[in-house]
Amino acid sequence: MLVISVICSFRKLSVEHITHICLLAAYVWFTDSLPNIIPITENGTIDDRVLHFEAKLSVVCLVNVKFGEMWLYGLLLLSLSFWTSHSMFKIPLKMFAGKFNASVQLDLKPLRKIESAVESGLSLASDPAGIVNFLDMINNLKGDSGRGYYMQMVIGTPGQTLNILVDTGSSNFAVAAAAHPYIIHYFNRALSSTYQSSGSGVAVKYTQGEWEGELGTDRITIPQGPSGTITINIAAIISSEGFFLPGINWQGILGLAYPLLARPDPSVEPFFNSVVRQTSIPDVFSLQMCGAGVSASTTADPAGGSLIMGGVEPTLFRGLVWYTPVLEEWYYQVEVLKLEVGAQNLNLDCKEYNSDKAIVDSGTTLLRLPGIVFSAVVEAIMQSSLIEDFSAGFFDGTKLACWMRGESPWRLFPKISIYLRAMNTSQSFRITILPQLYIQPVTSIDGTLDCFRFGISQSANGLVIGATVMEGFYVIFDRAQKRVGFAVSTCAEKGGVPFAELAGPFLAEDTTSDCTSGMSLREPVMWVMAYGLMGICALVLIILLILLILPCRRNRDGEITDESSLVRHRIK
């Protein structure tokens, strides 16, 4: 009876329909079992990597896409193929300008302990074991105007020197391994006696570029990093499209996130994991990016910064350090409780701020906000700004705003504050950026106008605390204690006035519940759905086999009693 009931429920489905359902289930299972290589998170509506301006005040891009008709099962197939994607990558790009002169503010006192009554931790100016000297790492980053922060590394035997872009939002160490018209040199594997190929390929696609290559291992040294030689996994980029750009001064990318984001799979040990394992330094690194408030078109004095591997350098920040928990070890995912524009609370459900995820990512140029949050922020800025009838094109990234040279637009805009949950989960703390960080100078026109862009953009992949915010703070990635720390940076200031503020603690009574629950379908859920669909298909196939093998019951007149078209056309 059960078999007959199931047959009746499917009696109106043709063999073609059932085949499509089964193929759909097999596709979902197959694609979910493969390493996911997902397009990157967008880095603003203006192309952050190539800033071409032709004395115009607006840049407008219109894209018309016309979709043809498709069947329902095609839509389901497309939707499920996107659901299986859970890791997001992006090309690390930032705005930066200005250079921090470390010698002005260096304090060469011996080991110094920084304690806070609320948040505590040990900060050392050097490592007693002699593996690292944090003072030697100060200003080890250089800025490629509008395109990222990079550090010098020596790869292979004999050593080949390359500049490597620093990114906390991915986990692969990848370098150019073939000639390219936009780079001046590359890593020649044939010249390195210590390079070993794994024989495996790897490919990463980005919104604005992609590359393919092979996996291997080799030795590296970092002139302004931990002492000694380290053996690491290297993705040798053989071919690329839209990844290397005209005028760049870097030849590879250094991913500093967790193994879960490594490609082609998490078994590829990321760079910093290898450094910690082989040198025994603490599983902590900290980052200062000094590019706030100076035009991206500045070439005489490119931005600087510091990547401190193994701990915290106290001369790079002032005041207390506040920590927020890392919720999950893939990206540096944190929990945002609320946003304020000026003194105005946006009054959104805290889950909106964490829609999909909220991460801290040096590789994203802008502060990126989910659609609902972005709209609320823009509305609040327009209401509180002293500018009347401001063009909407400025906020969506299609227009630049220009003022006469010498005039400062920053006084016309409000502060923006982000509240993060503290390690004491009943408390929160606030990081605040001044307009100098999110109203960003980009270029000048005819020597009479200074033009600026909006350093905040809309995101379809969650909230990203990118370089727009990070350039105001000294950010500590304390992986050992699963937390990210913020302190006011010593280089984000002008005339002694900082561009960022830090305050706390605040009670989090109104946001004591989990602001991240139920925000996205993660991999385990998709596995359950895929296997469930496969189970249904298996049941249907079993029923079809039974129908084909067993003889059909006939009535006394010898006619087939089951009027199903499937059975009628199969049995004569």
XYZ file of C-alpha atoms in Angstrom:
572
model
C 0.000 0.000 0.000
C 2.844 2.357 0.839
C 4.389 1.772 -2.557
C 1.071 2.393 -4.305
C 0.517 5.592 -2.312
C 3.939 6.926 -3.239
C 3.316 6.002 -6.854
C 0.071 7.945 -6.808
C 1.836 11.001 -5.422
C 4.247 10.904 -8.316
C 1.827 9.768 -11.000
C 1.845 13.162 -12.691
C 5.626 13.387 -12.867
C 7.290 12.294 -16.052
C 10.569 10.388 -16.177
C 12.261 13.626 -17.261
C 10.999 15.473 -14.176
C 12.154 12.740 -11.820
C 15.531 12.582 -13.549
C 15.975 16.342 -13.058
C 15.212 16.029 -9.336
C 17.784 13.260 -8.937
C 20.400 15.143 -10.934
C 19.734 18.189 -8.746
C 20.386 16.209 -5.577
C 23.545 14.662 -7.026
C 24.762 18.110 -8.110
C 24.233 19.624 -4.670
C 26.080 16.730 -3.013
C 28.920 16.810 -5.526
C 29.506 20.569 -5.474
C 29.325 20.698 -1.684
C 31.994 17.995 -1.455
C 34.434 20.034 -3.522
C 36.590 22.872 -2.133
C 34.571 26.057 -2.450
C 36.363 28.799 -4.345
C 34.104 31.768 -3.923
C 34.264 35.198 -5.510
C 35.613 37.891 -3.292
C 33.750 40.409 -1.251
C 33.347 43.612 -3.271
C 35.625 46.465 -2.295
C 33.431 49.492 -2.937
C 31.550 50.677 -5.959
C 34.499 52.674 -7.264
C 37.285 50.388 -8.560
C 39.715 50.701 -5.646
C 42.603 49.222 -7.549
C 42.646 51.556 -10.534
C 41.755 55.142 -9.796
C 41.477 56.871 -13.156
C 40.176 60.395 -13.051
C 39.849 62.703 -16.043
C 38.978 66.002 -14.351
C 35.398 64.844 -13.961
C 33.328 64.992 -10.834
C 31.340 61.838 -11.420
C 31.953 58.267 -12.419
C 28.789 56.426 -13.380
C 28.567 52.805 -14.338
C 25.344 51.392 -15.670
C 25.020 47.706 -16.233
C 21.991 46.212 -17.858
C 21.545 42.514 -17.460
C 18.730 40.689 -19.117
C 17.817 37.207 -17.978
C 16.047 34.704 -20.180
C 13.271 32.490 -19.024
C 14.197 29.350 -17.133
C 12.318 26.430 -15.687
C 11.654 26.040 -11.974
C 14.154 23.267 -11.572
C 16.787 25.474 -13.195
C 16.148 28.188 -10.600
C 16.398 25.619 -7.829
C 19.676 24.333 -9.236
C 21.123 27.844 -9.437
C 19.974 28.701 -5.904
C 21.367 25.552 -4.338
C 24.672 25.967 -6.126
C 25.032 29.372 -4.451
C 23.936 28.022 -1.046
C 26.775 25.579 -1.021
C 29.224 28.486 -1.000
C 30.310 29.528 2.466
C 33.790 31.030 2.221
C 34.296 34.509 0.902
C 37.527 35.876 -0.505
C 38.493 39.267 -1.701
C 41.526 41.071 -3.064
C 42.962 43.077 -0.170
C 42.853 46.719 -1.207
C 42.985 49.871 0.908
C 43.272 53.619 0.883
C 46.391 54.911 2.509
C 48.719 57.838 2.507
C 51.225 59.482 4.803
C 54.113 57.770 6.568
C 54.602 57.132 10.270
C 58.063 58.156 11.446
C 58.648 55.592 14.195
C 61.887 57.220 15.398
C 59.950 60.225 16.686
C 57.837 58.243 19.120
C 59.970 55.191 19.891
C 60.363 54.381 23.554
C 63.414 52.203 23.974
C 62.704 51.338 27.576
C 63.083 47.666 28.496
C 60.115 45.346 28.761
C 56.987 47.266 29.579
C 53.745 45.948 30.987
C 50.430 47.460 30.009
C 47.559 46.680 32.334
C 43.949 47.704 32.294
C 41.493 47.484 35.159
C 38.926 46.143 32.737
C 40.971 44.397 30.014
C 44.402 43.044 30.882
C 47.283 41.618 28.883
C 51.060 41.595 28.665
C 52.769 43.708 25.999
C 56.481 43.209 25.424
C 58.883 45.335 23.437
C 61.034 42.266 22.712
C 60.996 38.514 23.089
C 63.399 37.173 25.783
C 64.074 34.100 23.615
C 65.570 36.335 20.940
C 63.310 35.068 18.164
C 61.583 38.385 17.643
C 62.317 42.009 18.359
C 59.194 44.037 17.929
C 61.145 47.273 17.528
C 62.754 45.839 14.388
C 59.309 45.230 12.910
C 58.115 48.821 13.251
C 57.393 50.375 9.858
C 57.945 47.088 8.014
C 54.924 47.782 5.796
C 54.854 50.099 2.822
C 51.848 51.524 1.058
C 50.968 51.113 -2.578
C 48.712 54.101 -3.009
C 45.119 52.983 -3.244
C 46.051 49.321 -3.594
C 47.286 47.892 -0.303
C 50.010 47.478 2.322
C 52.877 45.141 1.535
C 56.014 43.838 3.229
C 59.309 42.592 1.863
C 60.072 38.867 1.933
C 62.955 36.760 0.638
C 61.827 33.483 -0.931
C 63.838 30.415 -1.974
C 67.538 29.446 -2.117
C 69.267 31.636 -3.159
C 66.799 34.217 -1.973
C 64.539 36.162 -4.320
C 63.080 39.381 -2.871
C 59.410 40.140 -3.440
C 56.837 42.531 -1.972
C 53.848 40.680 -0.518
C 50.429 42.218 0.129
C 49.116 41.732 3.705
C 45.538 40.452 4.104
C 43.727 39.254 7.235
C 40.718 38.103 5.211
C 42.235 35.113 3.370
C 44.613 32.261 4.210
C 46.791 31.469 1.171
C 50.340 32.663 0.612
C 50.511 33.184 -3.157
C 53.232 34.741 -5.316
C 53.667 35.491 -8.997
C 55.658 32.646 -10.568
C 55.562 33.749 -14.196
C 56.173 36.963 -16.099
C 53.344 39.462 -16.221
C 53.279 42.889 -17.924
C 52.255 44.659 -14.708
C 54.951 43.309 -12.371
C 58.661 43.984 -12.558
C 59.813 40.601 -11.251
C 58.468 37.272 -10.043
C 59.454 34.159 -8.121
C 61.427 31.871 -10.432
C 60.916 28.366 -9.060
C 63.622 26.888 -11.285
C 66.258 29.084 -9.609
C 65.380 27.921 -6.099
C 67.047 24.680 -5.028
C 64.690 24.358 -2.052
C 61.370 24.729 -3.905
C 59.285 21.558 -3.977
C 56.103 21.221 -5.979
C 53.230 19.250 -4.478
C 51.826 18.461 -7.902
C 48.462 19.948 -6.907
C 46.773 22.868 -8.590
C 44.971 25.766 -6.947
C 42.751 28.514 -8.327
C 41.066 31.504 -6.734
C 38.495 33.721 -8.428
C 37.801 37.286 -7.357
C 35.148 39.823 -8.277
C 37.800 41.842 -10.088
C 40.314 39.179 -11.002
C 41.484 35.608 -10.665
C 44.585 33.469 -10.731
C 45.614 29.840 -11.123
C 48.788 28.067 -10.118
C 50.379 25.147 -8.341
C 50.996 24.380 -4.702
C 54.493 23.885 -3.373
C 56.784 24.606 -0.440
C 59.918 26.690 -0.018
C 61.921 28.584 2.547
C 61.411 32.247 3.349
C 63.020 34.881 5.499
C 61.488 38.198 6.562
C 64.057 41.004 6.851
C 61.896 42.879 9.370
C 60.215 39.887 10.987
C 60.978 36.834 13.143
C 64.575 35.641 12.939
C 65.516 32.534 11.000
C 64.280 30.646 7.964
C 60.740 29.274 7.757
C 59.360 26.621 5.399
C 55.880 27.517 4.195
C 53.229 26.493 1.676
C 53.334 28.620 -1.451
C 50.768 28.962 -4.214
C 52.811 29.757 -7.335
C 50.657 31.929 -9.600
C 51.131 30.744 -13.185
C 48.345 32.656 -14.904
C 46.046 35.452 -13.815
C 43.432 37.818 -15.127
C 42.667 41.160 -13.502
C 44.663 40.331 -10.374
C 47.904 42.221 -11.043
C 47.243 45.811 -12.073
C 49.172 48.634 -13.741
C 51.537 50.466 -11.420
C 51.390 48.063 -8.474
C 54.485 47.414 -6.388
C 53.657 43.977 -4.984
C 53.983 40.509 -6.453
C 52.026 38.292 -4.091
C 49.501 38.062 -1.263
C 49.923 36.997 2.375
C 46.731 35.562 3.891
C 46.693 35.762 7.695
C 43.290 34.208 8.461
C 42.538 30.702 9.767
C 43.074 27.352 7.959
C 39.350 26.989 7.181
C 39.739 29.588 4.423
C 42.836 27.989 2.878
C 42.515 26.691 -0.685
C 42.163 24.167 -2.137
C 41.327 22.794 1.343
C 42.083 23.497 5.041
C 44.938 20.960 5.073
C 47.119 23.637 3.444
C 48.742 25.214 6.498
C 48.554 29.038 6.322
C 51.631 31.217 6.633
C 51.229 32.405 10.221
C 50.375 28.920 11.497
C 53.694 27.753 10.020
C 55.560 30.661 11.607
C 54.121 29.930 15.068
C 54.790 26.187 14.810
C 58.378 26.517 13.592
C 59.564 29.477 15.673
C 57.445 28.968 18.833
C 56.476 32.653 18.934
C 53.122 33.442 20.591
C 50.105 32.964 18.340
C 49.476 36.717 18.180
C 50.088 39.371 15.567
C 49.132 43.036 15.487
C 48.677 45.544 12.723
C 49.036 49.289 12.336
C 48.138 50.915 9.011
C 49.093 54.558 8.659
C 47.166 55.843 5.689
C 44.488 58.092 7.147
C 43.759 61.586 5.881
C 46.167 61.951 2.951
C 45.234 61.666 -0.718
C 45.639 58.357 -2.497
C 47.261 60.269 -5.367
C 50.203 61.189 -3.138
C 53.341 59.487 -4.438
C 56.181 61.347 -2.746
C 55.523 59.921 0.702
C 53.681 56.563 0.471
C 51.920 55.164 3.488
C 53.667 53.004 6.021
C 52.617 50.644 8.733
C 53.696 47.815 10.982
C 52.942 44.097 11.129
C 54.140 42.859 14.524
C 54.387 39.052 14.552
C 54.450 37.397 17.966
C 52.883 40.040 20.182
C 52.046 43.686 20.799
C 54.295 46.745 20.429
C 53.224 49.397 22.995
C 54.781 52.340 21.124
C 52.238 51.967 18.327
C 49.149 52.801 20.377
C 48.009 54.984 23.248
C 45.527 54.322 26.016
C 43.828 51.043 26.824
C 43.284 47.982 24.663
C 39.739 46.628 24.433
C 39.145 43.076 23.230
C 36.168 41.441 21.546
C 35.784 37.645 21.188
C 36.425 35.831 17.913
C 33.143 33.995 17.394
C 34.390 31.497 14.852
C 37.861 30.726 13.525
C 37.598 31.187 9.789
C 37.566 34.934 9.210
C 38.118 37.048 12.308
C 34.396 37.097 12.995
C 33.154 39.393 15.779
C 29.804 40.533 17.153
C 28.542 44.061 16.487
C 25.872 45.265 18.919
C 24.873 48.624 17.460
C 25.922 51.609 15.352
C 25.632 55.313 16.008
C 25.933 58.255 13.633
C 26.883 61.256 15.713
C 24.893 60.704 18.882
C 22.033 59.019 17.020
C 21.463 55.305 17.589
C 20.274 53.626 14.397
C 17.907 51.500 16.534
C 18.122 48.452 14.292
C 17.834 44.857 15.428
C 21.392 43.845 16.299
C 21.052 40.839 13.986
C 21.003 43.263 11.047
C 24.566 44.326 11.858
C 25.710 40.705 11.847
C 23.676 39.599 8.843
C 25.685 36.766 7.288
C 28.710 37.739 9.409
C 30.736 40.661 10.801
C 34.497 40.431 10.317
C 37.695 42.433 10.817
C 39.568 42.450 7.529
C 42.597 44.502 6.573
C 42.146 43.393 2.983
C 38.914 45.295 2.438
C 39.329 48.939 1.521
C 36.127 50.352 2.979
C 33.769 49.958 5.899
C 31.194 47.673 4.311
C 27.669 47.420 5.714
C 24.666 45.169 4.998
C 22.052 46.887 2.839
C 19.604 47.829 5.596
C 22.388 49.159 7.811
C 24.021 51.077 4.960
C 20.754 52.820 4.082
C 20.199 53.770 7.728
C 23.737 55.166 8.039
C 23.417 57.246 4.854
C 20.045 58.607 5.983
C 21.466 59.563 9.395
C 24.498 61.246 7.810
C 22.326 63.273 5.442
C 20.144 64.404 8.345
C 23.048 65.390 10.584
C 25.444 66.763 7.959
C 25.731 70.507 7.484
C 25.537 70.020 3.717
C 22.184 70.675 2.095
C 20.877 68.763 -0.896
C 23.842 66.399 -1.108
C 24.007 64.265 -4.252
C 23.083 60.637 -3.629
C 25.765 59.640 -6.130
C 28.394 60.461 -3.546
C 27.053 57.848 -1.149
C 26.620 55.088 -3.716
C 30.150 55.602 -5.012
C 29.347 56.953 -8.472
C 30.404 60.544 -7.749
C 33.208 62.360 -6.002
C 32.625 65.430 -3.869
C 35.058 68.295 -4.430
C 35.884 71.402 -2.423
C 38.160 74.331 -3.121
C 41.713 73.518 -2.127
C 42.343 74.455 1.470
C 38.753 73.949 2.560
C 38.123 71.047 4.915
C 34.940 69.017 4.393
C 35.477 66.942 7.538
C 33.849 69.488 9.829
C 30.614 68.992 7.893
C 30.188 65.294 8.751
C 29.448 63.394 11.988
C 31.403 60.732 13.822
C 30.446 57.076 13.342
C 30.602 54.599 16.241
C 30.549 50.809 16.273
C 29.746 48.977 19.518
C 31.429 45.579 19.923
C 30.745 42.980 22.587
C 33.513 42.879 25.213
C 35.146 39.756 26.636
C 32.811 40.264 29.566
C 29.712 39.524 27.492
C 27.483 41.741 29.654
C 29.560 44.730 28.531
C 30.428 46.427 25.277
C 32.945 48.990 24.087
C 32.817 51.595 21.361
C 35.208 52.284 18.506
C 34.607 55.662 16.843
C 35.932 56.997 13.571
C 36.013 60.682 12.709
C 35.155 61.977 9.202
C 38.880 62.093 8.381
C 38.710 58.303 8.069
C 35.566 57.815 5.996
C 35.560 61.016 3.882
C 38.685 60.067 1.975
C 40.802 62.361 -0.233
C 41.312 60.769 -3.627
C 42.615 63.285 -6.164
C 42.855 66.940 -7.096
C 41.613 68.700 -10.211
C 43.489 71.534 -11.914
C 45.275 72.320 -8.663
C 42.193 74.140 -7.401
C 39.849 71.369 -6.240
C 40.367 68.546 -3.767
C 38.039 65.614 -4.378
C 36.866 63.039 -1.847
C 35.020 59.756 -1.876
C 32.712 58.075 0.633
C 34.672 55.407 2.503
C 31.613 53.289 3.299
C 29.831 50.961 0.903
C 26.973 48.506 0.760
C 27.720 44.803 1.158
C 25.875 41.646 0.193
C 28.211 39.479 2.292
C 28.020 40.900 5.783
C 29.597 43.748 7.730
C 33.309 44.221 7.129
C 35.455 46.378 9.397
C 37.993 47.212 6.706
C 40.818 49.694 6.277
C 38.495 52.695 6.618
C 38.143 51.806 10.314
C 41.375 49.903 10.933
C 43.567 52.840 9.891
C 42.411 54.627 13.044
C 43.389 51.804 15.392
C 46.162 49.469 16.397
C 44.467 46.097 15.894
C 45.626 43.005 17.791
C 44.773 39.544 16.455
C 45.217 37.443 19.588
C 44.575 34.010 18.128
C 45.836 32.260 21.257
C 42.970 33.700 23.315
C 40.486 33.922 20.421
C 40.025 37.677 20.560
C 40.651 40.840 18.541
C 41.863 43.963 20.324
C 41.535 47.638 19.468
C 43.568 50.612 20.720
C 43.906 54.130 19.303
C 46.765 54.231 16.791
C 49.617 56.696 17.245
C 49.778 57.441 13.516
C 46.104 58.262 12.902
C 46.219 61.904 13.942
C 46.990 65.390 12.768
C 48.244 68.198 14.943
C 47.921 65.973 18.005
C 44.211 65.356 17.346
C 43.427 61.647 16.789
C 41.124 60.488 14.005
C 39.704 57.688 16.167
C 38.317 57.238 19.678
C 37.840 54.286 22.005
C 35.524 54.177 25.017
C 33.990 51.677 27.453
C 32.694 49.791 29.247
C 29.010 50.141 28.484
C 26.246 47.871 29.693
C 24.915 45.562 27.036
C 21.588 44.888 28.746
C 19.561 45.637 25.622
C 21.651 43.242 23.535
C 22.300 40.363 25.914
C 20.918 37.845 23.436
C 23.015 36.391 20.654
C 23.081 38.907 17.796
C 24.531 36.364 15.378
C 22.082 33.448 15.677
C 20.125 32.368 12.637
C 21.849 34.799 10.315
C 23.134 32.363 7.674
C 22.906 28.814 6.441
C 26.249 27.233 7.212
C 27.828 24.109 5.773
C 26.339 21.498 8.192
C 22.814 22.637 7.316
C 23.534 22.362 3.612
C 24.916 18.850 4.085
C 21.692 17.811 5.826
C 19.607 19.329 3.032
C 21.717 17.680 0.321
C 21.587 14.236 1.895
C 17.884 14.617 2.585
C 17.249 15.375 -1.078
C 19.406 12.437 -2.098
C 17.388 10.192 0.212
C 14.146 11.255 -1.460
C 15.636 10.567 -4.885
C 16.861 7.147 -3.762
C 13.347 6.295 -2.592
C 11.880 7.380 -5.938
C 14.407 5.276 -7.854
C 13.635 2.214 -5.743
C 9.943 2.646 -6.478
C 10.641 2.952 -10.209
C 12.722 -0.238 -10.147
C 9.923 -2.083 -8.374
C 7.474 -0.895 -10.983
C 9.698 -2.084 -13.787
C 10.403 -5.503 -12.268
C 7.085 -6.553 -10.738
C 4.164 -7.476 -13.029
C 1.174 -5.186 -12.873
C -2.181 -6.377 -11.541
C -4.817 -6.690 -14.263
C -8.594 -6.772 -13.934
C -10.741 -9.527 -15.249
C -10.827 -7.935 -18.701
C -7.036 -8.016 -18.847
C -6.675 -4.246 -18.820
C -4.031 -2.428 -16.807
C -5.635 -1.045 -13.659
C -2.935 1.570 -12.984
C -3.601 4.414 -15.414
C -0.202 6.015 -14.775
C 1.298 7.080 -18.076
C 4.665 5.799 -16.848
C 3.330 2.230 -16.310
C 1.078 2.279 -19.371
C 3.945 3.173 -21.675
C 6.312 0.669 -20.133
C 4.101 -2.496 -20.092
C 2.409 -3.757 -23.219
